[in-house]
CSV table of C-alpha atoms in Angstrom, one decimal:
chain,number,residue,atom,x,y,z
W,1,MET,CA,-49.5,194.1,75.3
W,2,ALA,CA,-51.7,192.6,72.9
W,3,SER,CA,-55.0,193.6,71.8
W,4,ALA,CA,-57.7,192.5,69.0
W,5,ALA,CA,-56.4,193.6,65.5
W,6,THR,CA,-59.2,196.1,63.9
W,7,ASN,CA,-58.4,194.3,60.4
W,8,SER,CA,-58.2,190.5,60.7
W,9,PRO,CA,-56.6,188.3,58.0
W,10,THR,CA,-59.3,186.3,55.8
W,11,GLU,CA,-60.5,183.2,58.0
W,12,ILE,CA,-59.7,179.8,56.9
W,13,ASP,CA,-61.3,176.4,57.2
W,14,PRO,CA,-59.8,174.5,60.5
W,15,LYS,CA,-59.0,171.5,58.6
W,16,ALA,CA,-57.1,173.6,55.8
W,17,ARG,CA,-55.1,175.5,58.3
W,18,PHE,CA,-54.0,172.3,60.1
W,19,PHE,CA,-53.1,170.5,56.7
W,20,ARG,CA,-51.0,174.0,56.1
W,21,TYR,CA,-49.1,173.9,59.3
W,22,PHE,CA,-48.6,170.0,59.2
W,23,GLN,CA,-47.3,170.4,55.7
W,24,HIS,CA,-44.9,173.7,56.5
W,25,GLU,CA,-43.8,171.1,59.7
W,26,VAL,CA,-42.9,168.3,57.4
W,27,THR,CA,-40.6,170.8,54.9
W,28,ALA,CA,-39.4,172.1,58.5
W,29,LEU,CA,-38.2,169.1,59.6
W,30,GLN,CA,-36.7,167.5,56.5
W,31,GLU,CA,-34.7,170.7,56.1
W,32,GLU,CA,-33.3,170.3,59.7
W,33,MET,CA,-32.6,166.7,58.9
W,34,ALA,CA,-30.8,168.2,55.8
W,35,ARG,CA,-28.6,170.2,57.9
W,36,LEU,CA,-27.9,167.8,60.4
W,37,GLY,CA,-24.5,166.7,58.1
W,38,GLU,CA,-23.4,170.2,58.3
W,39,THR,CA,-23.3,170.7,61.7
W,40,GLY,CA,-20.6,170.9,64.0
W,41,VAL,CA,-20.0,167.6,66.9
W,42,SER,CA,-17.5,169.2,69.1
W,43,GLY,CA,-19.6,171.5,70.6
W,44,GLY,CA,-22.6,169.4,70.9
W,45,GLU,CA,-24.5,171.1,68.0
W,46,ARG,CA,-25.1,168.2,66.0
W,47,ALA,CA,-26.8,166.4,68.9
W,48,ASP,CA,-28.8,169.5,70.0
W,49,GLY,CA,-30.2,169.0,66.1
W,50,VAL,CA,-31.3,165.8,66.5
W,51,GLU,CA,-33.0,166.0,69.9
W,52,HIS,CA,-34.8,169.1,68.4
W,53,CYS,CA,-36.0,166.7,65.2
W,54,LEU,CA,-37.0,164.2,67.6
W,55,ALA,CA,-39.0,166.3,69.8
W,56,GLY,CA,-40.4,168.3,66.8
W,57,ILE,CA,-41.8,164.6,65.3
W,58,ALA,CA,-42.9,163.8,69.0
W,59,ARG,CA,-44.8,167.3,69.2
W,60,LEU,CA,-46.6,166.6,65.4
W,61,SER,CA,-47.8,163.5,66.6
W,62,ASN,CA,-49.0,164.7,69.5
W,63,GLU,CA,-50.9,167.7,67.7
W,64,VAL,CA,-52.1,165.1,65.0
W,65,LYS,CA,-53.8,162.9,68.1
W,66,GLU,CA,-55.1,166.1,70.0
W,67,SER,CA,-57.0,167.2,66.6
W,68,SER,CA,-58.2,163.8,65.5
W,69,SER,CA,-61.6,164.1,66.2
W,70,ARG,CA,-61.9,167.2,63.7
W,71,ILE,CA,-59.6,165.2,61.0
W,72,PRO,CA,-61.2,162.8,58.5
W,73,VAL,CA,-60.0,159.6,58.5
W,74,TYR,CA,-58.3,159.4,55.6
W,75,ASP,CA,-56.2,162.4,56.1
W,76,LEU,CA,-55.2,161.1,59.7
W,77,ARG,CA,-54.1,157.8,58.1
W,78,THR,CA,-52.1,160.0,55.9
W,79,TYR,CA,-50.4,162.2,58.7
W,80,ASP,CA,-49.9,158.9,60.5
W,81,GLU,CA,-47.7,157.4,57.7
W,82,ALA,CA,-45.9,160.8,57.0
W,83,ILE,CA,-44.6,161.0,60.7
W,84,LYS,CA,-43.5,157.5,60.6
W,85,ALA,CA,-41.7,158.5,57.5
W,86,LEU,CA,-40.3,161.1,59.3
W,87,SER,CA,-39.2,159.0,62.3
W,88,GLU,CA,-37.3,156.5,59.6
W,89,LYS,CA,-35.8,159.3,57.8
W,90,LEU,CA,-34.3,160.3,61.0
W,91,GLN,CA,-33.1,157.1,61.9
W,92,LYS,CA,-31.6,156.7,58.7
W,93,THR,CA,-29.5,160.2,58.8
W,94,ARG,CA,-28.5,159.2,62.4
W,95,ALA,CA,-26.8,156.2,61.3
W,96,SER,CA,-25.1,157.8,58.6
W,97,PHE,CA,-23.2,159.8,61.3
W,98,ALA,CA,-21.9,156.4,63.1
W,99,PRO,CA,-18.7,155.4,62.4
W,100,ARG,CA,-18.5,152.1,60.4
W,101,PRO,CA,-17.6,149.1,62.0
W,102,LYS,CA,-14.5,147.3,61.0
W,103,PHE,CA,-15.9,143.8,60.8
W,104,THR,CA,-19.6,142.6,60.2
W,105,PHE,CA,-20.9,139.2,61.0
W,106,LYS,CA,-23.4,137.4,59.2
W,107,SER,CA,-25.8,134.6,60.4
W,108,ALA,CA,-25.5,131.4,58.6
W,109,MET,CA,-29.6,130.8,59.5
W,110,ARG,CA,-30.3,134.3,57.7
W,111,THR,CA,-31.9,133.9,54.0
W,112,ARG,CA,-32.2,136.2,51.4
W,113,SER,CA,-36.1,136.3,52.4
W,114,SER,CA,-35.3,137.2,55.8
W,115,MET,CA,-33.1,140.0,54.9
W,116,THR,CA,-36.3,141.9,52.9
W,117,SER,CA,-38.4,143.4,54.9
W,118,PRO,CA,-42.1,142.9,54.8
W,119,LYS,CA,-43.0,146.5,55.1
W,120,LYS,CA,-40.8,148.1,52.6
W,121,GLU,CA,-43.8,149.1,50.2
W,122,ASP,CA,-45.6,150.4,53.0
W,123,ARG,CA,-42.4,152.5,53.9
W,124,GLY,CA,-42.3,153.6,50.2
W,125,ARG,CA,-46.1,154.9,50.6
W,126,ALA,CA,-45.1,156.9,53.4
W,127,GLU,CA,-42.0,158.2,51.7
W,128,ARG,CA,-44.6,159.3,49.2
W,129,ARG,CA,-46.7,160.9,51.5
W,130,ILE,CA,-44.0,163.5,52.9
W,131,GLU,CA,-43.1,164.4,49.6
W,132,GLU,CA,-47.0,165.0,48.8
W,133,LEU,CA,-47.4,166.7,52.1
W,134,SER,CA,-43.8,168.6,51.6
W,135,GLY,CA,-45.3,170.5,48.5
W,136,PRO,CA,-43.2,171.3,45.7
W,137,LYS,CA,-39.7,170.5,46.2
W,138,SER,CA,-36.9,173.5,47.7
W,139,ALA,CA,-33.4,173.1,48.0
W,140,PRO,CA,-33.0,173.5,51.4
W,141,ALA,CA,-30.6,175.7,53.2
W,142,THR,CA,-26.8,174.7,52.6
W,143,MET,CA,-23.8,175.9,52.0
W,144,GLN,CA,-22.2,173.4,50.2
W,145,ASP,CA,-20.3,175.8,47.7
W,146,ASN,CA,-18.0,176.4,50.8
W,147,PRO,CA,-14.9,174.5,50.7
W,148,VAL,CA,-14.8,174.4,54.5
W,149,ASN,CA,-18.1,172.1,54.2
W,150,ARG,CA,-16.2,169.2,52.7
W,151,LYS,CA,-13.7,169.2,55.8
W,152,ASP,CA,-14.4,167.6,59.4
W,153,ASP,CA,-12.2,170.2,61.4
W,154,ALA,CA,-12.4,170.8,65.0
W,155,VAL,CA,-14.5,173.8,66.1
W,156,ASN,CA,-13.2,176.5,67.4
W,157,GLU,CA,-14.2,178.3,70.9
W,158,ARG,CA,-13.5,181.3,72.3
W,159,GLU,CA,-15.1,182.6,75.7
W,160,ASN,CA,-15.3,185.3,77.5
W,161,GLU,CA,-16.3,186.0,81.2
W,162,ASN,CA,-19.6,186.7,80.1
W,163,GLY,CA,-20.5,183.6,77.8
W,164,ALA,CA,-19.4,182.1,74.7
W,165,VAL,CA,-19.5,182.5,71.1
W,166,ASN,CA,-18.9,179.5,69.3
W,167,ALA,CA,-17.9,178.9,65.2
W,168,GLY,CA,-16.4,176.6,63.2
W,169,ASN,CA,-13.6,176.7,60.7
W,170,GLY,CA,-12.7,179.9,58.6
W,171,ASN,CA,-12.2,183.8,59.3
W,172,ILE,CA,-14.6,185.2,61.7
W,173,ARG,CA,-14.5,188.3,63.9
W,174,CYS,CA,-16.8,188.7,66.6
W,175,MET,CA,-17.0,191.9,68.7
W,176,LEU,CA,-18.6,191.7,71.9
W,177,THR,CA,-18.8,195.0,73.9
W,178,SER,CA,-20.2,194.5,77.6
W,179,MET,CA,-19.9,197.1,80.5
W,180,GLU,CA,-16.3,195.9,81.3
W,181,GLY,CA,-15.2,196.7,77.7
W,182,THR,CA,-14.9,195.5,73.9
W,183,HIS,CA,-13.5,192.4,73.2
W,184,THR,CA,-12.7,190.8,70.0
W,185,HIS,CA,-13.2,187.2,69.1
W,186,GLU,CA,-11.4,185.7,65.7
W,187,PHE,CA,-12.3,182.5,64.2
W,188,GLU,CA,-12.5,180.6,60.7
W,189,SER,CA,-14.9,180.9,58.3
W,190,SER,CA,-17.8,178.8,59.8
W,191,VAL,CA,-20.6,176.6,58.9
W,192,ASN,CA,-22.3,177.5,62.6
W,193,VAL,CA,-22.1,180.3,64.8
W,194,SER,CA,-23.5,180.2,68.0
W,195,VAL,CA,-23.9,182.9,70.6
W,196,SER,CA,-25.0,181.8,74.3
W,197,ASN,CA,-24.6,182.5,77.9
W,198,HIS,CA,-24.5,186.6,77.9
W,199,GLU,CA,-25.7,189.3,79.8
W,200,GLY,CA,-25.3,192.8,79.2
W,201,THR,CA,-23.4,192.2,76.5
W,202,HIS,CA,-23.3,193.9,72.8
W,203,VAL,CA,-22.3,191.1,70.1
W,204,THR,CA,-22.1,191.9,66.3
W,205,LEU,CA,-20.7,189.7,63.7
W,206,PRO,CA,-19.1,191.2,60.5
W,207,ASP,CA,-19.6,190.2,56.8
W,208,ASN,CA,-17.4,186.6,56.4
W,209,GLY,CA,-19.9,184.6,54.3
W,210,SER,CA,-23.2,182.2,54.8
W,211,LEU,CA,-23.6,180.8,58.4
W,212,ILE,CA,-25.8,178.9,60.4
W,213,GLY,CA,-26.8,181.3,63.5
W,214,ASN,CA,-27.9,180.0,66.9
W,215,ILE,CA,-28.6,182.2,70.0
W,216,SER,CA,-29.2,180.9,73.6
W,217,ASP,CA,-29.5,181.8,77.1
W,218,ILE,CA,-28.6,185.6,77.1
W,219,HIS,CA,-30.2,188.2,79.0
W,220,HIS,CA,-30.1,191.9,78.6
W,221,CYS,CA,-28.1,192.1,75.2
W,222,VAL,CA,-28.0,193.1,71.6
W,223,VAL,CA,-27.3,190.8,69.0
W,224,ASP,CA,-26.7,192.3,65.9
W,225,LEU,CA,-26.0,189.2,63.1
W,226,SER,CA,-27.4,191.8,60.2
W,227,ALA,CA,-23.9,192.4,58.5
W,228,PRO,CA,-23.9,189.1,56.5
W,229,ALA,CA,-27.5,189.8,55.0
W,230,LEU,CA,-26.5,193.3,54.0
W,231,GLY,CA,-23.3,192.2,52.5
W,232,GLY,CA,-25.1,190.0,50.3
W,233,HIS,CA,-24.4,186.6,52.8
W,234,PRO,CA,-27.4,186.0,54.3
W,235,LEU,CA,-27.5,183.6,57.1
W,236,SER,CA,-29.2,180.1,55.8
W,237,SER,CA,-31.1,179.4,59.2
W,238,LEU,CA,-31.7,180.6,62.5
W,239,ALA,CA,-32.5,179.4,65.8
W,240,VAL,CA,-33.0,181.6,68.9
W,241,LYS,CA,-34.2,180.0,72.4
W,242,TYR,CA,-34.2,181.3,75.7
W,243,VAL,CA,-33.6,185.0,75.1
W,244,THR,CA,-35.0,187.6,78.0
W,245,GLU,CA,-34.9,191.4,77.8
W,246,SER,CA,-33.0,191.7,74.5
W,247,LEU,CA,-32.8,193.0,70.9
W,248,ILE,CA,-32.0,190.6,68.4
W,249,VAL,CA,-31.3,191.9,64.8
W,250,ASP,CA,-31.0,188.9,62.4
W,251,GLY,CA,-31.6,190.9,59.1
W,252,ASP,CA,-32.2,188.3,56.1
W,253,ILE,CA,-32.3,184.7,56.5
W,254,ARG,CA,-32.2,182.5,53.7
W,255,GLY,CA,-34.1,179.4,54.9
W,256,PRO,CA,-36.5,179.1,58.6
W,257,VAL,CA,-36.5,181.0,61.5
W,258,HIS,CA,-37.0,179.2,65.0
W,259,ILE,CA,-38.1,181.4,67.8
W,260,THR,CA,-38.6,179.5,71.3
W,261,GLY,CA,-38.8,181.1,74.8
W,262,LEU,CA,-38.2,184.8,74.3
W,263,GLU,CA,-39.7,187.3,76.8
W,264,ARG,CA,-39.6,191.2,76.5
W,265,CYS,CA,-37.7,191.1,73.6
W,266,VAL,CA,-37.6,193.0,69.9
W,267,ILE,CA,-36.7,190.8,67.2
W,268,VAL,CA,-35.7,191.9,63.5
W,269,VAL,CA,-35.7,189.6,60.7
W,270,ALA,CA,-36.9,188.5,57.2
W,271,SER,CA,-37.3,185.2,56.3
W,272,ARG,CA,-39.0,182.6,54.3
W,273,GLN,CA,-40.9,180.9,57.1
W,274,PHE,CA,-41.2,181.8,60.8
W,275,ARG,CA,-42.0,179.9,63.5
W,276,MET,CA,-42.4,181.4,66.9
W,277,HIS,CA,-43.1,179.1,70.2
W,278,ASP,CA,-43.7,179.6,73.9
W,279,CYS,CA,-43.0,183.3,73.7
W,280,LYS,CA,-44.4,186.4,75.7
W,281,ASN,CA,-44.5,189.9,75.0
W,282,CYS,CA,-42.4,190.3,72.3
W,283,ASP,CA,-42.1,192.8,69.3
W,284,VAL,CA,-41.7,191.5,65.7
W,285,TYR,CA,-40.5,193.3,62.7
W,286,LEU,CA,-40.6,191.0,60.0
W,287,HIS,CA,-40.8,190.3,56.0
W,288,CYS,CA,-42.0,186.9,56.0
W,289,SER,CA,-43.6,185.5,52.3
W,290,SER,CA,-45.3,182.3,53.7
W,291,ARG,CA,-47.8,183.1,57.0
W,292,PRO,CA,-45.8,183.3,60.0
W,293,ILE,CA,-46.8,180.8,62.8
W,294,VAL,CA,-47.4,180.9,66.6
W,295,GLU,CA,-47.9,178.5,69.3
W,296,ARG,CA,-48.6,178.7,73.0
W,297,CYS,CA,-47.5,182.7,72.2
W,298,LYS,CA,-48.9,185.7,74.1
W,299,GLY,CA,-48.8,189.5,73.9
W,300,ILE,CA,-46.8,189.1,70.7
W,301,SER,CA,-46.8,192.3,68.1
W,302,PHE,CA,-46.1,192.3,64.6
W,303,ALA,CA,-44.5,195.0,62.3
W,304,PRO,CA,-42.9,195.3,59.0
W,305,LEU,CA,-39.3,195.1,58.4
W,306,PRO,CA,-37.5,198.8,59.1
W,307,GLU,CA,-36.4,200.0,55.8
W,308,THR,CA,-33.0,200.0,56.5
W,309,TYR,CA,-32.8,196.2,56.4
W,310,THR,CA,-35.1,195.7,53.8
W,311,LYS,CA,-33.7,194.5,50.5
W,312,GLU,CA,-34.7,195.8,46.8
W,313,PHE,CA,-35.9,192.1,46.3
W,314,GLN,CA,-38.3,192.2,49.3
W,315,ARG,CA,-39.8,195.4,47.9
W,316,GLN,CA,-41.1,193.4,45.3
W,317,THR,CA,-42.8,190.5,47.3
W,318,THR,CA,-45.8,190.6,49.7
W,319,ASN,CA,-45.2,190.9,53.0
W,320,LYS,CA,-47.2,188.5,55.2
W,321,TYR,CA,-46.1,189.4,58.5
W,322,ASP,CA,-49.8,190.5,59.5
W,323,GLN,CA,-51.1,187.0,58.3
W,324,VAL,CA,-50.2,185.0,61.4
W,325,ASP,CA,-51.5,181.4,62.0
W,326,ASP,CA,-52.1,180.9,65.7
W,327,PHE,CA,-52.6,177.2,66.0
W,328,ASN,CA,-53.7,178.0,69.6
W,329,TRP,CA,-56.6,179.5,68.1
W,330,LEU,CA,-58.7,178.2,65.7
W,331,LYS,CA,-62.1,180.4,66.1
W,332,ALA,CA,-63.2,182.7,63.7
W,333,GLU,CA,-62.3,185.9,65.9
W,334,HIS,CA,-59.0,187.3,65.9
W,335,SER,CA,-56.6,185.4,67.9
W,336,PRO,CA,-56.1,187.5,71.4
W,337,HIS,CA,-52.5,186.5,71.4
W,338,TRP,CA,-51.2,188.5,68.6
W,339,ARG,CA,-51.5,192.0,67.1
W,340,VAL,CA,-50.4,194.6,64.8
W,341,LEU,CA,-48.2,196.9,66.2
W,342,PRO,CA,-49.8,200.3,65.4
W,343,LEU,CA,-47.6,202.9,63.8
W,344,ALA,CA,-47.3,205.2,66.9
W,345,GLU,CA,-45.6,202.3,68.9
W,346,ARG,CA,-43.2,201.5,66.1
W,347,ILE,CA,-39.4,202.1,66.4
W,348,GLU,CA,-38.7,205.1,64.3
W,349,GLU,CA,-36.2,204.5,61.2
W,350,ARG,CA,-33.8,206.9,62.1
W,351,VAL,CA,-33.0,204.4,65.2
W,352,TRP,CA,-32.3,201.9,63.0
W,353,GLN,CA,-30.1,203.8,60.9
W,354,THR,CA,-28.0,205.5,63.6
W,355,ILE,CA,-27.9,204.3,66.7
W,356,VAL,CA,-28.2,200.2,66.9
W,357,PRO,CA,-25.0,199.9,64.6
W,358,ARG,CA,-23.0,202.1,66.2
W,359,GLU,CA,-21.5,199.4,68.3
W,360,ALA,CA,-19.3,200.2,71.0
W,361,ASP,CA,-20.4,203.9,70.7
W,362,VAL,CA,-23.7,203.5,72.3
W,363,ASN,CA,-24.2,201.3,75.4
W,364,VAL,CA,-26.6,198.2,75.9
W,365,GLU,CA,-28.7,200.0,78.2
W,366,ASN,CA,-29.4,203.0,75.6
W,367,ILE,CA,-29.9,201.0,72.9
W,368,LEU,CA,-32.3,198.8,74.7
W,369,GLN,CA,-34.1,202.1,76.0
W,370,VAL,CA,-34.5,203.3,72.5
W,371,THR,CA,-35.7,200.0,71.0
W,372,LYS,CA,-38.5,199.9,73.2
W,373,VAL,CA,-36.7,196.3,74.7
W,374,ILE,CA,-37.1,198.4,78.0
W,375,ARG,CA,-40.2,200.3,78.6
């Protein structure tokens, strides 16, 4: 599906590229840790989030080891200290979730000096390395202004025979249209919305405030989460994993977007950060203010975000959809794993305007055909 682009972006030094990638990953992991406290526990979302952070730290550590022959000794030490500090920060974050014990016991043999960690100074230096690598501080994508975030209510869950759409507290009406008919699920306003385990279903989400989106394990579906963004309440972050032969319309995302394990899909999204791992044969209609990252991907085509989903402020900013960093391709030549989608192959604007938003009026099969998910 992919072929070399005629106009390759400006090549950068491999060491500088790896540093930028490392900086990007550290910042993303910090933001993900910051969001763990807002994540629900009843459906296992928080445990999944912790596992994702652990996997991200482990992957980053392995990538540093694999690139050690190309990294100066001083930089290698800096990377190691930053990874160590990330691990310690995650441990502290997890400890803050644990229930406090009613009683504590102290050993009489314990002295004041023994309670002081001999490596406190080292940890402080490591934490400073994280701050340096993270670059300028930016507020993580949170929803502290939403009053439901100050509550710890149980997660409400609704399921239909094809799968599940889970949400936290508040008022959310989610429409599911499948071959068996249209199903409407109503929830309270939520911190998390998770769409999972669907096949042949059309899922739409209305504008009900800022949310964290999770999409996983779906096949042959249309998932449209663009309404909150079009209504001025974009999602705070989005994770999409293990999706095949589907159209994912996400609109504007305030924070990072993580795409993992997709095959034969079309994705429509705008975000500050875009990362794609282990994907094959996908078209991405994207607006991104930073350089997108792909890793272990093949056959990925990028095109600018359709006008239907583009906001005025995005028209005033540079879209770096075609300045992709492939961290499995450090050669001077253009990566063979991605390309810019030619104009002749892009979906016409009228499809985004008149066909995709029509929900139950157009069945899933037709939408997947006109958006070239099914070819």
